[in-house]
GROMACS .gro file of N, CA and C in nm:
model
  243
    1MET      N    1  16.247   8.279  12.677
    1MET     CA    2  16.270   8.048  12.553
    1MET      C    3  16.291   8.117  12.486
    2ARG      N    4  16.458   8.080  12.448
    2ARG     CA    5  16.488   8.059  12.296
    2ARG      C    6  16.549   7.918  12.299
    3VAL      N    7  16.482   7.880  12.080
    3VAL     CA    8  16.432   7.816  11.990
    3VAL      C    9  16.573   7.675  11.982
    4VAL      N   10  16.678   7.662  12.119
    4VAL     CA   11  16.777   7.553  12.014
    4VAL      C   12  16.761   7.529  11.928
    5ALA      N   13  16.625   7.403  11.922
    5ALA     CA   14  16.734   7.279  11.772
    5ALA      C   15  16.558   7.224  11.782
    6ASP      N   16  16.493   7.291  11.683
    6ASP     CA   17  16.396   7.156  11.636
    6ASP      C   18  16.494   7.009  11.636
    7ILE      N   19  16.441   6.884  11.635
    7ILE     CA   20  16.509   6.733  11.608
    7ILE      C   21  16.452   6.701  11.562
    8PRO      N   22  16.418   6.636  11.432
    8PRO     CA   23  16.342   6.554  11.360
    8PRO      C   24  16.320   6.420  11.458
    9HIS      N   25  16.196   6.363  11.419
    9HIS     CA   26  16.151   6.232  11.470
    9HIS      C   27  16.019   6.177  11.360
   10PRO      N   28  15.984   6.086  11.329
   10PRO     CA   29  15.896   6.058  11.273
   10PRO      C   30  15.767   6.079  11.341
   11ASP      N   31  15.762   6.064  11.464
   11ASP     CA   32  15.631   6.021  11.564
   11ASP      C   33  15.646   6.172  11.640
   12ILE      N   34  15.689   6.199  11.677
   12ILE     CA   35  15.712   6.348  11.823
   12ILE      C   36  15.798   6.467  11.783
   13LYS      N   37  15.761   6.555  11.837
   13LYS     CA   38  15.766   6.676  11.761
   13LYS      C   39  15.883   6.752  11.937
   14ILE      N   40  16.000   6.748  11.844
   14ILE     CA   41  16.138   6.748  11.959
   14ILE      C   42  16.189   6.828  11.944
   15THR      N   43  16.155   6.936  12.075
   15THR     CA   44  16.196   7.044  12.007
   15THR      C   45  16.321   7.082  12.138
   16LEU      N   46  16.423   7.130  12.173
   16LEU     CA   47  16.526   7.184  12.255
   16LEU      C   48  16.469   7.342  12.308
   17LEU      N   49  16.406   7.403  12.407
   17LEU     CA   50  16.502   7.474  12.455
   17LEU      C   51  16.547   7.582  12.579
   18ALA      N   52  16.619   7.713  12.526
   18ALA     CA   53  16.706   7.694  12.662
   18ALA      C   54  16.613   7.852  12.722
   19TRP      N   55  16.649   7.824  12.903
   19TRP     CA   56  16.524   7.952  12.962
   19TRP      C   57  16.500   7.890  13.125
   20ASN      N   58  16.626   8.046  13.147
   20ASN     CA   59  16.663   8.106  13.275
   20ASN      C   60  16.723   7.951  13.351
   21GLY      N   61  16.809   7.989  13.248
   21GLY     CA   62  16.967   7.842  13.323
   21GLY      C   63  16.926   7.680  13.290
   22LYS      N   64  16.844   7.681  13.216
   22LYS     CA   65  16.788   7.495  13.244
   22LYS      C   66  16.769   7.514  13.105
   23TYR      N   67  16.792   7.388  13.022
   23TYR     CA   68  16.764   7.313  12.887
   23TYR      C   69  16.639   7.266  12.914
   24LEU      N   70  16.543   7.231  12.836
   24LEU     CA   71  16.377   7.206  12.854
   24LEU      C   72  16.414   7.157  12.665
   25LEU      N   73  16.380   7.025  12.732
   25LEU     CA   74  16.380   6.904  12.627
   25LEU      C   75  16.177   6.884  12.627
   26LYS      N   76  16.146   6.963  12.517
   26LYS     CA   77  15.972   6.897  12.519
   26LYS      C   78  15.976   6.810  12.391
   27LEU      N   79  15.873   6.761  12.429
   27LEU     CA   80  15.779   6.653  12.313
   27LEU      C   81  15.673   6.624  12.341
   28GLU      N   82  15.668   6.609  12.243
   28GLU     CA   83  15.493   6.661  12.150
   28GLU      C   84  15.383   6.492  12.067
   29LEU      N   85  15.286   6.473  12.145
   29LEU     CA   86  15.243   6.361  12.038
   29LEU      C   87  15.081   6.386  12.030
   30GLY      N   88  15.025   6.431  11.974
   30GLY     CA   89  14.875   6.522  11.955
   30GLY      C   90  14.837   6.553  12.077
   31PRO      N   91  14.762   6.597  12.169
   31PRO     CA   92  14.767   6.646  12.214
   31PRO      C   93  14.818   6.621  12.361
   32PHE      N   94  14.942   6.570  12.396
   32PHE     CA   95  14.997   6.567  12.476
   32PHE      C   96  15.154   6.529  12.499
   33GLU      N   97  15.214   6.598  12.591
   33GLU     CA   98  15.308   6.672  12.576
   33GLU      C   99  15.321   6.620  12.657
   34GLN      N  100  15.490   6.598  12.691
   34GLN     CA  101  15.602   6.589  12.842
   34GLN      C  102  15.778   6.700  12.802
   35THR      N  103  15.826   6.762  12.945
   35THR     CA  104  15.905   6.825  12.873
   35THR      C  105  15.994   6.841  13.037
   36TYR      N  106  16.087   6.863  12.975
   36TYR     CA  107  16.216   6.728  13.132
   36TYR      C  108  16.318   6.841  13.128
   37LYS      N  109  16.325   6.909  13.190
   37LYS     CA  110  16.377   7.043  13.302
   37LYS      C  111  16.573   6.987  13.359
   38VAL      N  112  16.648   7.023  13.262
   38VAL     CA  113  16.846   7.023  13.318
   38VAL      C  114  16.905   7.107  13.361
   39SER      N  115  16.901   7.180  13.451
   39SER     CA  116  17.052   7.231  13.507
   39SER      C  117  17.100   7.317  13.367
   40GLU      N  118  17.159   7.371  13.299
   40GLU     CA  119  17.245   7.414  13.251
   40GLU      C  120  17.356   7.373  13.277
   41MET      N  121  17.363   7.394  13.438
   41MET     CA  122  17.499   7.357  13.461
   41MET      C  123  17.514   7.264  13.524
   42GLU      N  124  17.395   7.142  13.445
   42GLU     CA  125  17.518   7.016  13.486
   42GLU      C  126  17.420   6.912  13.335
   43VAL      N  127  17.536   7.009  13.234
   43VAL     CA  128  17.517   7.013  13.165
   43VAL      C  129  17.672   7.041  13.017
   44THR      N  130  17.756   6.922  13.036
   44THR     CA  131  17.887   7.009  13.006
   44THR      C  132  17.918   6.988  12.836
   45GLY      N  133  17.814   6.914  12.781
   45GLY     CA  134  17.819   6.908  12.690
   45GLY      C  135  17.787   6.977  12.561
   46GLY      N  136  17.707   7.117  12.661
   46GLY     CA  137  17.599   7.224  12.616
   46GLY      C  138  17.550   7.151  12.541
   47ASP      N  139  17.454   7.193  12.425
   47ASP     CA  140  17.327   7.093  12.352
   47ASP      C  141  17.326   7.043  12.289
   48GLU      N  142  17.455   6.965  12.275
   48GLU     CA  143  17.543   6.925  12.134
   48GLU      C  144  17.502   6.717  12.218
   49GLU      N  145  17.529   6.737  12.353
   49GLU     CA  146  17.503   6.646  12.475
   49GLU      C  147  17.386   6.608  12.487
   50VAL      N  148  17.263   6.698  12.555
   50VAL     CA  149  17.159   6.726  12.530
   50VAL      C  150  17.071   6.592  12.419
   51LYS      N  151  17.119   6.663  12.302
   51LYS     CA  152  17.041   6.555  12.164
   51LYS      C  153  17.143   6.438  12.192
   52THR      N  154  17.253   6.372  12.177
   52THR     CA  155  17.304   6.246  12.224
   52THR      C  156  17.198   6.165  12.378
   53TRP      N  157  17.097   6.202  12.432
   53TRP     CA  158  16.957   6.213  12.533
   53TRP      C  159  16.903   6.096  12.470
   54LEU      N  160  16.851   6.109  12.323
   54LEU     CA  161  16.727   6.141  12.251
   54LEU      C  162  16.784   5.975  12.193
   55ASP      N  163  16.858   5.810  12.275
   55ASP     CA  164  16.868   5.758  12.150
   55ASP      C  165  16.711   5.663  12.248
   56ALA      N  166  16.741   5.523  12.144
   56ALA     CA  167  16.575   5.495  12.134
   56ALA      C  168  16.571   5.468  12.336
   57PRO      N  169  16.602   5.375  12.358
   57PRO     CA  170  16.559   5.280  12.454
   57PRO      C  171  16.513   5.456  12.533
   58PHE      N  172  16.511   5.580  12.555
   58PHE     CA  173  16.494   5.708  12.647
   58PHE      C  174  16.331   5.769  12.494
   59LEU      N  175  16.317   5.761  12.411
   59LEU     CA  176  16.210   5.764  12.308
   59LEU      C  177  16.135   5.609  12.344
   60GLU      N  178  16.150   5.538  12.351
   60GLU     CA  179  16.026   5.476  12.366
   60GLU      C  180  16.000   5.452  12.481
   61GLY      N  181  16.061   5.473  12.629
   61GLY     CA  182  16.033   5.510  12.722
   61GLY      C  183  15.878   5.655  12.738
   62CYS      N  184  15.969   5.764  12.640
   62CYS     CA  185  15.847   5.881  12.601
   62CYS      C  186  15.729   5.858  12.544
   63LEU      N  187  15.713   5.705  12.470
   63LEU     CA  188  15.653   5.686  12.387
   63LEU      C  189  15.512   5.582  12.521
   64GLU      N  190  15.593   5.552  12.588
   64GLU     CA  191  15.561   5.486  12.675
   64GLU      C  192  15.407   5.493  12.809
   65LEU      N  193  15.517   5.649  12.814
   65LEU     CA  194  15.415   5.729  12.887
   65LEU      C  195  15.358   5.831  12.791
   66PHE      N  196  15.367   5.788  12.714
   66PHE     CA  197  15.276   5.852  12.666
   66PHE      C  198  15.138   5.793  12.665
   67LEU      N  199  15.119   5.716  12.542
   67LEU     CA  200  15.027   5.617  12.608
   67LEU      C  201  14.965   5.541  12.730
   68ALA      N  202  14.978   5.593  12.865
   68ALA     CA  203  14.950   5.555  12.961
   68ALA      C  204  14.920   5.786  12.992
   69MET      N  205  14.970   5.853  12.955
   69MET     CA  206  14.900   5.992  12.952
   69MET      C  207  14.771   5.951  12.871
   70ARG      N  208  14.747   5.904  12.718
   70ARG     CA  209  14.647   5.854  12.657
   70ARG      C  210  14.509   5.812  12.719
   71LYS      N  211  14.586   5.676  12.797
   71LYS     CA  212  14.451   5.593  12.881
   71LYS      C  213  14.446   5.661  13.027
   72ASN      N  214  14.548   5.725  13.066
   72ASN     CA  215  14.481   5.776  13.135
   72ASN      C  216  14.370   5.861  13.173
   73LEU      N  217  14.416   5.948  13.085
   73LEU     CA  218  14.283   6.151  12.988
   73LEU      C  219  14.132   6.035  12.991
   74TYR      N  220  14.137   5.912  12.913
   74TYR     CA  221  14.072   5.783  12.801
   74TYR      C  222  13.915   5.752  12.928
   75ALA      N  223  14.046   5.691  13.054
   75ALA     CA  224  13.964   5.613  13.177
   75ALA      C  225  13.920   5.758  13.261
   76THR      N  226  13.973   5.859  13.290
   76THR     CA  227  13.821   5.918  13.389
   76THR      C  228  13.736   6.029  13.302
   77ARG      N  229  13.735   6.084  13.128
   77ARG     CA  230  13.652   6.061  13.104
   77ARG      C  231  13.556   6.013  13.051
   78ASP      N  232  13.551   5.862  13.072
   78ASP     CA  233  13.446   5.771  13.089
   78ASP      C  234  13.373   5.757  13.252
   79ARG      N  235  13.493   5.782  13.351
   79ARG     CA  236  13.375   5.818  13.477
   79ARG      C  237  13.299   5.843  13.445
   80HIS      N  238  13.333   5.951  13.408
   80HIS     CA  239  13.263   6.123  13.451
   80HIS      C  240  13.181   6.126  13.352
   81GLU      N  241  13.139   6.069  13.265
   81GLU     CA  242  13.030   6.101  13.070
   81GLU      C  243  12.881   6.018  13.203
   0.00000   0.00000   0.00000
């Protein structure tokens, strides 16, 4: 696995990786992680194209997913206390 880029963001750690013919877009916030895998064959513009996908609507959606992940984890912990 090769790190292609660390992409700055004020709240989310974003890493673009290349591995096994795929780009992996890894986003981390606290203890939570989201990974998006895309075949390199589907990306004509290489890693620079993938970086353009990190627009405001995509990142807002990712933040919403992080909140849903946290809510889901806390809910199951509460049910099993």
